[in-house]
CSV table of C-alpha atoms and ligand atoms in Angstrom, one decimal:
chain,number,residue,atom,x,y,z
A,1,MET,CA,-132.7,-67.7,102.3
A,2,ALA,CA,-133.7,-67.2,105.9
A,3,GLN,CA,-131.8,-64.4,107.8
A,4,LEU,CA,-130.3,-65.3,111.1
A,5,THR,CA,-131.6,-63.2,113.9
A,6,ASP,CA,-128.1,-62.2,115.0
A,7,ASP,CA,-127.3,-60.9,111.5
A,8,CYS,CA,-127.1,-57.2,111.7
A,9,PHE,CA,-127.9,-57.2,108.0
A,10,ALA,CA,-131.3,-58.9,108.7
A,11,PHE,CA,-133.3,-55.7,108.1
A,12,GLY,CA,-134.4,-56.9,104.6
A,13,GLY,CA,-135.2,-54.5,101.8
A,14,LYS,CA,-132.9,-53.5,99.0
A,15,LEU,CA,-129.3,-52.4,99.8
A,16,THR,CA,-127.5,-50.0,97.5
A,17,GLN,CA,-124.3,-51.4,96.0
A,18,VAL,CA,-121.1,-49.4,96.8
A,19,ASP,CA,-120.1,-48.7,93.2
A,20,GLU,CA,-123.7,-47.7,92.2
A,21,ALA,CA,-123.8,-45.2,95.1
A,22,LEU,CA,-120.3,-43.8,94.4
A,23,ASP,CA,-121.0,-43.4,90.7
A,24,GLN,CA,-124.2,-41.6,91.3
A,25,LEU,CA,-122.7,-39.3,93.9
A,26,LYS,CA,-119.5,-38.5,92.0
A,27,GLY,CA,-121.6,-37.5,89.0
A,28,THR,CA,-123.3,-34.9,91.1
A,29,LEU,CA,-120.5,-33.6,93.3
A,30,ASN,CA,-118.8,-30.4,92.3
A,31,PRO,CA,-115.2,-30.1,93.4
A,32,SER,CA,-114.2,-26.9,95.2
A,33,LEU,CA,-112.6,-24.4,92.8
A,34,LYS,CA,-110.8,-22.4,95.4
A,35,SER,CA,-107.0,-22.4,95.2
A,36,GLU,CA,-104.1,-20.6,96.8
A,37,GLN,CA,-100.4,-20.3,96.3
A,38,VAL,CA,-98.1,-22.0,98.8
A,39,PRO,CA,-94.3,-22.1,99.1
A,40,LEU,CA,-92.8,-25.5,98.2
A,41,VAL,CA,-91.9,-26.1,101.9
A,42,GLY,CA,-95.6,-26.1,102.8
A,43,ALA,CA,-96.9,-28.0,99.8
A,44,LEU,CA,-96.6,-31.6,101.0
A,45,ASN,CA,-99.8,-33.7,100.6
A,46,ARG,CA,-101.7,-30.7,99.0
A,47,ILE,CA,-103.7,-31.2,95.8
A,48,LEU,CA,-102.2,-29.3,92.8
A,49,ALA,CA,-104.8,-26.8,91.4
A,50,GLU,CA,-103.3,-26.2,87.9
A,51,ASN,CA,-101.0,-28.0,85.4
A,52,ILE,CA,-97.4,-26.9,85.8
A,53,ILE,CA,-95.6,-26.3,82.6
A,54,SER,CA,-91.8,-26.0,82.6
A,55,PRO,CA,-90.2,-22.8,81.4
A,56,GLU,CA,-86.8,-24.5,81.4
A,57,ASN,CA,-84.9,-27.5,80.0
A,58,VAL,CA,-83.6,-29.7,82.8
A,59,PRO,CA,-80.6,-30.1,82.5
A,60,ALA,CA,-80.3,-26.7,80.9
A,61,ASP,CA,-77.2,-28.0,78.9
A,62,ASN,CA,-75.1,-31.1,78.4
A,63,ASN,CA,-73.0,-31.9,81.5
A,64,SER,CA,-70.9,-34.6,83.0
A,65,ALA,CA,-72.5,-37.4,85.2
A,66,VAL,CA,-69.1,-38.4,86.7
A,67,ASP,CA,-65.6,-37.2,87.5
A,68,GLY,CA,-63.4,-38.0,84.5
A,69,PHE,CA,-62.3,-36.7,81.1
A,70,SER,CA,-64.4,-35.1,78.4
A,71,ILE,CA,-63.4,-36.3,75.0
A,72,TYR,CA,-64.6,-36.6,71.4
A,73,TYR,CA,-65.7,-40.2,70.9
A,74,ASP,CA,-64.3,-40.0,67.3
A,75,ASP,CA,-60.8,-39.5,68.8
A,76,ILE,CA,-60.8,-43.0,70.1
A,77,GLN,CA,-58.6,-45.5,68.2
A,78,ALA,CA,-60.5,-48.7,67.4
A,79,GLY,CA,-58.9,-51.9,68.8
A,80,SER,CA,-56.3,-50.3,71.1
A,81,GLU,CA,-55.8,-47.9,74.0
A,82,THR,CA,-56.0,-44.2,73.2
A,83,LYS,CA,-53.7,-41.5,74.6
A,84,LEU,CA,-54.8,-37.9,74.7
A,85,PRO,CA,-53.2,-34.8,76.2
A,86,VAL,CA,-55.1,-33.3,79.1
A,87,SER,CA,-55.4,-29.6,78.6
A,88,GLY,CA,-57.9,-28.0,80.9
A,89,ARG,CA,-60.3,-28.4,83.7
A,90,ALA,CA,-64.1,-27.9,84.0
A,91,ILE,CA,-65.9,-28.0,87.3
A,92,ALA,CA,-69.6,-27.6,88.3
A,93,GLY,CA,-70.4,-23.9,88.1
A,94,VAL,CA,-67.1,-23.0,86.4
A,95,PRO,CA,-67.0,-24.0,82.7
A,96,LEU,CA,-63.8,-24.5,80.7
A,97,GLY,CA,-64.0,-21.0,79.4
A,98,ARG,CA,-62.6,-21.9,75.9
A,99,LEU,CA,-63.4,-24.4,73.2
A,100,GLN,CA,-62.2,-28.0,73.5
A,101,ASN,CA,-60.5,-29.1,70.3
A,102,ARG,CA,-60.4,-32.5,68.6
A,103,GLY,CA,-57.5,-34.6,69.9
A,104,GLU,CA,-57.5,-33.2,73.5
A,105,ALA,CA,-59.0,-34.4,76.8
A,106,VAL,CA,-60.4,-32.0,79.4
A,107,GLN,CA,-60.6,-33.0,83.1
A,108,ILE,CA,-64.2,-32.7,84.0
A,109,LEU,CA,-66.0,-33.0,87.3
A,110,THR,CA,-69.6,-34.2,88.0
A,111,GLY,CA,-72.1,-31.5,87.0
A,112,ALA,CA,-69.6,-29.4,85.0
A,113,LEU,CA,-70.9,-28.3,81.6
A,114,MET,CA,-69.5,-30.2,78.6
A,115,PRO,CA,-67.2,-27.8,76.8
A,116,ASP,CA,-68.2,-26.4,73.4
A,117,GLY,CA,-66.0,-27.2,70.4
A,118,PRO,CA,-65.1,-25.4,67.2
A,119,ASP,CA,-67.2,-25.6,63.9
A,120,GLY,CA,-70.3,-26.8,65.6
A,121,GLN,CA,-68.6,-29.9,66.9
A,122,ARG,CA,-68.7,-30.8,70.6
A,123,PRO,CA,-67.1,-33.4,72.9
A,124,ASP,CA,-69.8,-36.0,73.5
A,125,THR,CA,-68.3,-38.6,75.9
A,126,VAL,CA,-66.9,-38.7,79.4
A,127,VAL,CA,-64.5,-41.4,80.5
A,128,MET,CA,-64.6,-42.1,84.2
A,129,LYS,CA,-61.5,-41.2,86.2
A,130,GLU,CA,-61.3,-44.7,87.7
A,131,ASP,CA,-61.1,-46.2,84.2
A,132,CYS,CA,-58.1,-44.1,83.1
A,133,LEU,CA,-54.4,-43.9,83.7
A,134,LEU,CA,-52.6,-40.6,83.9
A,135,ASP,CA,-49.2,-40.5,82.2
A,136,ASP,CA,-47.2,-37.3,82.2
A,137,GLY,CA,-49.9,-34.8,81.3
A,138,ALA,CA,-51.8,-37.3,79.1
A,139,VAL,CA,-54.6,-39.7,79.8
A,140,LEU,CA,-54.7,-43.3,78.7
A,141,LEU,CA,-58.3,-44.3,77.8
A,142,PRO,CA,-59.4,-47.9,78.0
A,143,GLU,CA,-61.0,-49.8,75.2
A,144,GLY,CA,-64.8,-50.4,75.1
A,145,ILE,CA,-66.0,-46.9,75.6
A,146,TYR,CA,-69.3,-46.1,74.0
A,147,ARG,CA,-70.4,-42.8,72.4
A,148,GLY,CA,-72.2,-40.5,74.9
A,149,ALA,CA,-71.1,-42.4,78.0
A,150,ASN,CA,-71.5,-40.5,81.3
A,151,CYS,CA,-72.9,-37.5,79.6
A,152,ARG,CA,-76.2,-36.0,80.8
A,153,LEU,CA,-78.0,-34.5,77.9
A,154,MET,CA,-79.8,-31.2,77.8
A,155,ALA,CA,-83.6,-31.6,78.5
A,156,GLU,CA,-83.2,-35.4,79.2
A,157,ASP,CA,-85.2,-35.0,82.4
A,158,VAL,CA,-87.7,-32.1,81.5
A,159,GLN,CA,-88.2,-30.3,78.2
A,160,CYS,CA,-89.1,-26.6,78.1
A,161,GLY,CA,-92.9,-26.4,77.5
A,162,GLU,CA,-93.6,-29.8,78.9
A,163,THR,CA,-96.4,-30.4,81.5
A,164,ILE,CA,-94.5,-31.8,84.4
A,165,LEU,CA,-97.3,-32.0,87.0
A,166,GLU,CA,-101.0,-32.3,86.4
A,167,ALA,CA,-103.8,-30.6,88.2
A,168,GLY,CA,-105.4,-32.9,90.8
A,169,CYS,CA,-102.2,-34.7,91.7
A,170,ARG,CA,-101.3,-35.1,95.4
A,171,LEU,CA,-98.0,-33.5,96.0
A,172,ARG,CA,-95.4,-36.0,97.3
A,173,PRO,CA,-91.8,-35.2,98.0
A,174,GLN,CA,-90.9,-36.1,94.4
A,175,GLU,CA,-93.4,-33.7,92.9
A,176,ILE,CA,-92.2,-30.9,95.1
A,177,GLY,CA,-88.6,-31.7,94.2
A,178,LEU,CA,-89.5,-31.7,90.5
A,179,ALA,CA,-91.2,-28.3,90.8
A,180,ALA,CA,-88.0,-27.0,92.5
A,181,SER,CA,-85.9,-28.4,89.7
A,182,ILE,CA,-87.6,-26.1,87.2
A,183,GLY,CA,-87.2,-23.1,89.5
A,184,CYS,CA,-90.7,-23.0,90.7
A,185,GLY,CA,-90.8,-21.7,94.3
A,186,HIS,CA,-94.6,-21.7,94.9
A,187,LEU,CA,-97.3,-24.0,93.7
A,188,PRO,CA,-101.1,-23.4,93.2
A,189,VAL,CA,-102.9,-25.8,95.4
A,190,MET,CA,-106.6,-26.4,96.3
A,191,VAL,CA,-107.9,-24.8,99.4
A,192,PRO,CA,-108.5,-27.7,101.9
A,193,LEU,CA,-112.0,-29.0,102.4
A,194,LYS,CA,-113.5,-27.9,105.7
A,195,VAL,CA,-115.0,-30.9,107.4
A,196,ALA,CA,-117.1,-30.8,110.6
A,197,VAL,CA,-116.9,-34.0,112.7
A,198,PHE,CA,-119.4,-35.2,115.2
A,199,SER,CA,-119.8,-38.3,117.3
A,200,THR,CA,-123.3,-39.2,118.5
A,201,GLY,CA,-124.7,-41.2,121.4
A,202,ASN,CA,-125.7,-40.6,125.0
A,203,GLU,CA,-123.3,-43.3,126.1
A,204,VAL,CA,-120.3,-41.8,124.3
A,205,LEU,CA,-117.7,-39.9,126.3
A,206,ASP,CA,-114.5,-38.0,125.6
A,207,PRO,CA,-111.3,-39.9,126.6
A,208,GLY,CA,-110.3,-38.5,130.0
A,209,ASP,CA,-113.8,-38.2,131.3
A,210,SER,CA,-114.9,-40.7,134.0
A,211,LEU,CA,-117.1,-43.5,132.6
A,212,PHE,CA,-120.5,-44.1,134.1
A,213,LYS,CA,-122.0,-47.5,133.9
A,214,GLY,CA,-122.7,-48.4,130.3
A,215,ALA,CA,-120.7,-45.5,128.9
A,216,ILE,CA,-117.9,-45.9,126.3
A,217,TYR,CA,-115.1,-43.7,125.2
A,218,ASP,CA,-115.3,-42.0,121.8
A,219,SER,CA,-112.8,-43.6,119.6
A,220,ASN,CA,-114.4,-42.8,116.2
A,221,ARG,CA,-113.9,-39.0,116.4
A,222,PHE,CA,-110.2,-39.5,116.8
A,223,THR,CA,-109.7,-42.1,114.1
A,224,LEU,CA,-112.0,-40.1,111.7
A,225,MET,CA,-110.3,-36.7,112.4
A,226,GLN,CA,-106.9,-38.3,111.6
A,227,LEU,CA,-108.2,-40.0,108.5
A,228,LEU,CA,-109.6,-36.6,107.3
A,229,LYS,CA,-106.2,-34.9,108.0
A,230,SER,CA,-104.5,-37.7,106.1
A,231,VAL,CA,-106.5,-36.8,103.0
A,232,GLY,CA,-105.7,-33.1,103.5
A,233,CYS,CA,-108.9,-31.8,105.1
A,234,GLU,CA,-109.2,-29.0,107.6
A,235,VAL,CA,-111.0,-30.6,110.5
A,236,ASN,CA,-113.5,-28.8,112.8
A,237,ASP,CA,-114.0,-31.0,115.9
A,238,LEU,CA,-117.5,-30.5,117.0
A,239,GLY,CA,-117.6,-33.1,119.8
A,240,ILE,CA,-120.3,-35.5,120.8
A,241,LEU,CA,-124.0,-35.0,120.2
A,242,GLU,CA,-126.7,-36.5,122.5
A,243,ASP,CA,-129.3,-38.7,120.9
A,244,ASP,CA,-131.8,-35.9,120.7
A,245,PRO,CA,-133.3,-34.9,117.4
A,246,LYS,CA,-133.4,-31.2,118.3
A,247,ILE,CA,-129.8,-31.1,119.4
A,248,ILE,CA,-128.7,-33.0,116.3
A,249,ALA,CA,-130.7,-30.8,113.9
A,250,ASP,CA,-129.4,-27.6,115.5
A,251,ALA,CA,-125.8,-28.8,115.3
A,252,LEU,CA,-126.0,-30.1,111.7
A,253,LEU,CA,-127.7,-27.0,110.5
A,254,SER,CA,-125.2,-24.7,112.1
A,255,ALA,CA,-122.2,-26.8,110.8
A,256,SER,CA,-123.7,-26.7,107.3
A,257,THR,CA,-123.2,-22.9,107.2
A,258,GLU,CA,-119.5,-23.2,108.0
A,259,CYS,CA,-118.3,-26.4,106.4
A,260,ASP,CA,-118.1,-28.1,103.1
A,261,LEU,CA,-118.8,-31.5,104.5
A,262,ILE,CA,-120.3,-32.9,107.7
A,263,LEU,CA,-119.1,-36.3,108.9
A,264,THR,CA,-120.8,-38.1,111.8
A,265,SER,CA,-120.6,-41.5,113.3
A,266,GLY,CA,-123.4,-43.5,115.0
A,267,GLY,CA,-127.1,-42.9,115.0
A,268,VAL,CA,-127.9,-43.9,111.5
A,269,SER,CA,-129.3,-47.3,112.1
A,270,THR,CA,-132.9,-48.4,112.6
A,271,GLY,CA,-132.9,-48.1,116.4
A,272,GLU,CA,-135.4,-45.9,118.3
A,273,GLU,CA,-132.5,-43.6,119.3
A,274,ASP,CA,-130.9,-43.3,115.9
A,275,HIS,CA,-131.9,-39.8,115.0
A,276,VAL,CA,-129.2,-38.6,112.6
A,277,ARG,CA,-130.6,-40.1,109.5
A,278,LYS,CA,-134.2,-38.8,110.2
A,279,VAL,CA,-132.8,-35.3,110.9
A,280,VAL,CA,-131.0,-35.3,107.6
A,281,GLU,CA,-134.1,-36.5,105.8
A,282,LYS,CA,-136.1,-33.7,107.5
A,283,GLU,CA,-133.6,-30.8,107.3
A,284,GLY,CA,-132.0,-31.6,104.0
A,285,SER,CA,-132.1,-34.5,101.6
A,286,LEU,CA,-130.9,-38.1,101.9
A,287,PHE,CA,-129.5,-39.8,98.8
A,288,PHE,CA,-128.7,-43.3,100.2
A,289,TRP,CA,-128.9,-44.9,103.4
A,290,ARG,CA,-128.2,-48.6,103.4
A,291,LEU,CA,-125.1,-49.7,101.5
A,292,ALA,CA,-124.3,-53.4,100.7
A,293,ILE,CA,-120.9,-53.3,102.5
A,294,LYS,CA,-119.6,-55.3,105.5
A,295,PRO,CA,-118.4,-54.2,107.9
A,296,GLY,CA,-120.3,-51.0,107.4
A,297,ARG,CA,-123.9,-50.8,106.5
A,298,PRO,CA,-125.7,-48.5,107.5
A,299,VAL,CA,-124.1,-45.5,105.8
A,300,ALA,CA,-126.2,-42.3,105.2
A,301,LEU,CA,-125.3,-40.0,102.4
A,302,GLY,CA,-127.1,-36.7,101.9
A,303,GLN,CA,-127.0,-33.0,101.9
A,304,ILE,CA,-127.9,-30.2,104.3
A,305,ASN,CA,-128.0,-26.8,102.6
A,306,ASP,CA,-125.0,-26.9,100.2
A,307,THR,CA,-123.0,-29.1,102.5
A,308,VAL,CA,-122.5,-32.8,101.8
A,309,PHE,CA,-123.5,-35.0,104.7
A,310,ILE,CA,-121.9,-38.4,105.4
A,311,GLY,CA,-123.2,-40.4,108.3
A,312,LEU,CA,-121.0,-43.4,109.1
A,313,PRO,CA,-122.0,-46.3,111.4
A,314,GLY,CA,-121.1,-46.2,115.1
A,315,ASN,CA,-119.1,-49.4,115.3
A,316,PRO,CA,-115.4,-48.4,115.1
A,317,VAL,CA,-114.3,-50.8,112.4
A,318,ALA,CA,-117.4,-50.2,110.4
A,319,ALA,CA,-116.8,-46.4,110.7
A,320,MET,CA,-113.2,-46.9,109.4
A,321,VAL,CA,-114.1,-49.2,106.6
A,322,THR,CA,-116.9,-47.0,105.3
A,323,PHE,CA,-114.7,-43.9,105.6
A,324,LEU,CA,-112.1,-45.5,103.5
A,325,GLN,CA,-114.4,-47.0,100.9
A,326,ILE,CA,-117.0,-44.3,100.7
A,327,ALA,CA,-116.1,-41.1,102.4
A,328,ARG,CA,-112.5,-41.0,101.1
A,329,PRO,CA,-113.4,-41.1,97.4
A,330,ILE,CA,-116.1,-38.5,97.9
A,331,ILE,CA,-113.7,-36.3,99.8
A,332,LEU,CA,-111.0,-36.7,97.2
A,333,LYS,CA,-113.4,-35.7,94.4
A,334,LEU,CA,-114.7,-32.7,96.4
A,335,SER,CA,-111.1,-31.7,97.1
A,336,GLY,CA,-110.3,-31.6,93.4
A,337,ALA,CA,-108.0,-34.6,93.6
A,338,ASN,CA,-107.7,-37.0,90.7
A,339,ASP,CA,-109.5,-40.3,91.1
A,340,SER,CA,-107.0,-42.8,92.4
A,341,VAL,CA,-108.3,-46.3,92.8
A,342,PRO,CA,-106.3,-48.1,95.5
A,343,LYS,CA,-104.2,-50.9,94.0
A,344,SER,CA,-104.9,-54.4,95.1
A,345,PHE,CA,-102.6,-57.4,94.8
A,346,LEU,CA,-103.4,-61.1,94.4
A,347,VAL,CA,-102.3,-63.1,97.5
A,348,GLN,CA,-103.3,-66.6,98.7
A,349,SER,CA,-105.8,-66.7,101.5
A,350,ASN,CA,-104.9,-69.0,104.4
A,351,PHE,CA,-108.6,-69.0,105.5
A,352,SER,CA,-111.9,-70.2,104.2
A,353,TYR,CA,-114.8,-67.8,104.2
A,354,LYS,CA,-118.5,-67.7,103.3
A,355,LYS,CA,-120.3,-64.5,102.4
A,356,LYS,CA,-123.6,-63.3,101.0
A,357,LEU,CA,-124.1,-62.6,97.3
A,358,ASN,CA,-124.4,-59.0,96.3
A,359,ARG,CA,-122.6,-57.6,99.3
A,360,ARG,CA,-119.0,-56.3,99.3
A,361,GLU,CA,-116.9,-57.4,102.3
A,362,TYR,CA,-113.6,-56.2,103.7
A,363,VAL,CA,-111.8,-58.9,105.7
A,364,ARG,CA,-109.0,-57.6,108.0
A,365,VAL,CA,-105.8,-59.5,107.3
A,366,GLN,CA,-102.1,-59.6,107.9
A,367,VAL,CA,-100.0,-60.6,105.0
A,368,LYS,CA,-97.1,-63.1,105.7
A,369,GLN,CA,-94.3,-63.8,103.4
A,370,ASN,CA,-92.7,-67.3,103.4
A,371,GLY,CA,-89.1,-68.1,102.5
A,372,ASN,CA,-90.0,-68.4,98.8
A,373,GLY,CA,-91.5,-65.0,98.8
A,374,LYS,CA,-95.0,-66.3,98.5
A,375,LEU,CA,-97.6,-64.0,100.2
A,376,THR,CA,-100.5,-65.4,102.2
A,377,ALA,CA,-103.2,-63.4,103.9
A,378,GLU,CA,-104.0,-64.4,107.5
A,379,LYS,CA,-107.4,-63.4,108.8
A,380,CYS,CA,-107.7,-61.6,112.2
A,381,ILE,CA,-109.0,-64.0,114.8
A,382,LYS,CA,-111.4,-61.4,116.2
A,383,GLU,CA,-113.4,-59.9,113.4
A,384,GLY,CA,-116.5,-58.0,114.8
A,385,ALA,CA,-117.4,-54.6,113.5
A,386,GLY,CA,-116.5,-53.2,116.9
A,387,ILE,CA,-113.1,-54.9,117.4
A,388,LEU,CA,-110.8,-51.9,116.8
A,389,SER,CA,-107.7,-53.8,117.9
A,390,SER,CA,-108.1,-55.9,114.7
A,391,MET,CA,-107.2,-52.8,112.7
A,392,VAL,CA,-104.0,-52.5,114.6
A,393,PHE,CA,-103.2,-56.2,114.0
A,394,ALA,CA,-104.1,-56.0,110.3
A,395,ASP,CA,-102.0,-54.5,107.5
A,396,GLY,CA,-104.7,-54.5,104.9
A,397,PHE,CA,-108.0,-55.7,103.7
A,398,VAL,CA,-109.0,-58.7,101.5
A,399,GLU,CA,-111.7,-57.2,99.3
A,400,LEU,CA,-114.4,-59.8,98.5
A,401,SER,CA,-116.5,-58.4,95.7
A,402,GLU,CA,-120.3,-58.7,95.4
A,403,ASP,CA,-120.2,-61.8,93.2
A,404,ILE,CA,-118.1,-63.9,95.6
A,405,VAL,CA,-119.9,-66.3,98.0
A,406,ASN,CA,-117.1,-68.6,99.1
A,407,VAL,CA,-113.4,-68.5,99.6
A,408,GLU,CA,-111.3,-71.6,100.1
A,409,LYS,CA,-107.9,-71.8,101.7
A,410,GLY,CA,-105.3,-71.4,99.0
A,411,ASP,CA,-107.6,-69.3,96.7
A,412,PHE,CA,-106.1,-66.1,95.3
A,413,VAL,CA,-107.8,-63.0,96.7
A,414,ASN,CA,-107.5,-59.3,96.3
A,415,TYR,CA,-105.4,-57.7,99.0
A,416,ILE,CA,-105.5,-53.9,99.5
A,417,PRO,CA,-102.5,-52.8,101.7
A,418,PHE,CA,-103.5,-50.1,104.2
A,419,SER,CA,-100.7,-48.0,102.6
A,420,GLU,CA,-102.9,-47.8,99.4
A,421,LEU,CA,-105.6,-46.2,101.5
A,422,GLY,CA,-103.3,-43.7,103.1
A,423,LEU,CA,-103.1,-45.6,106.4
B,501,LIG,P1,-125.2,-46.7,116.9
B,501,LIG,O1,-125.2,-46.9,115.4
B,501,LIG,O2,-125.2,-45.3,117.3
B,501,LIG,O3,-126.1,-47.5,117.6
B,501,LIG,O4,-123.7,-47.2,117.3
B,501,LIG,C1,-123.4,-48.6,117.2
B,501,LIG,C2,-122.3,-48.9,118.2
B,501,LIG,O5,-121.1,-48.3,117.9
B,501,LIG,C3,-122.6,-48.4,119.6
B,501,LIG,O6,-123.2,-49.4,120.4
B,501,LIG,C4,-121.2,-48.2,120.2
B,501,LIG,O7,-120.7,-49.4,120.7
B,501,LIG,C5,-120.4,-47.9,119.0
B,501,LIG,N1,-120.1,-46.5,118.9
B,501,LIG,C6,-120.9,-45.5,118.5
B,501,LIG,N2,-120.3,-44.3,118.5
B,501,LIG,C7,-119.0,-44.5,118.9
B,501,LIG,C8,-117.8,-43.7,119.0
B,501,LIG,N3,-117.9,-42.4,118.8
B,501,LIG,N4,-116.7,-44.3,119.4
B,501,LIG,C9,-116.7,-45.6,119.7
B,501,LIG,N5,-117.7,-46.5,119.5
B,501,LIG,C10,-118.9,-45.9,119.1
B,502,LIG,MG1,-125.8,-44.4,119.0
């Protein structure tokens, strides 16, 4: 098929497919093995370095889930109300202090230990206060109570010896809370990956500088640095490099001695002033260069000394998409994080679309929900690789896999919410 001259994919030659590149790379990447202990309060979003095994049962003993009366279920009279004398009180942190006998009820508050009983027996049921009537030192229990009601059992949440958290998981508030619940005050986490970030281009200026004719502000460095932080990296902002092979080579070589990974944007295309790729080829090794992804291609993946190099395209949306689809999984692997494939959801497209075979495309969309709960994906009107405002309008991507060439309005398509990508 003839290539259109305004098609930025018109270079010809074989493109590497995204999965092929990722599979090959992931097989060769060695995750960092460095870990450190952090207090729980500083553990959010860090990657757990070791399995956590609980030394405790949670709860440590049977206790009440409500305010009410602790009873033996077998004291309940079938088919009628039951009346039991109330003969004690147990509150959270202050147990009954004696055995509870058959035939008595003990007032019990939420979190209080279920009393022990004589001869290996034990009250096993709590009747909610609201369901009972108090009558002259006795409690009238309603019908329909079931055995074990309102009683939290020992170890029903966590068992002593159980692995509660697995190495490689990202610590969310709930993981941190679960660690606290077993009495763990510090967690072993991976040392963050150190990433050097450069922008490239003679025309690229820092926000705040005054623009000369033809200049643009650097947006990539700011989106990329935040994306890196969102996956837990320590970011080293190394500014903007001129389109000069010597300057680029010096900067990349120097960064390679200090960082685990170098991330650049721009300068990896086929233009005369695109020096980044050539420098990596000369000073290190280049694994892949042109990936079959839109928006995105070209992406350069390589190595300088022991440092992984990822060169993203200059166009801001292409830089973001390729970061999310290529750099992010590589960074997660290098950080010791478990592989987490972003979930996609089937939604109906409200647009038609044509694409090339063997190329993966990410269409920026906003999902709308109608009155019946049906979800449809609306494509952004402006969709160029440089239209950064489209990423603000969008709430996710429709991912069109390599085998798809045509989407009709109403077709079900794979929608990946930005939240699945940490955005
Ligand atoms: P390049 O691959 O270097 O030719 O970059 C392609 C296009 O991306 C350039 O023409 C710029 O419009 C844009 N671009 C490159 N670097 C940046 C940057 N750091 N921030 C915003 N846009 C950029
Ligand atoms: Mg450039």
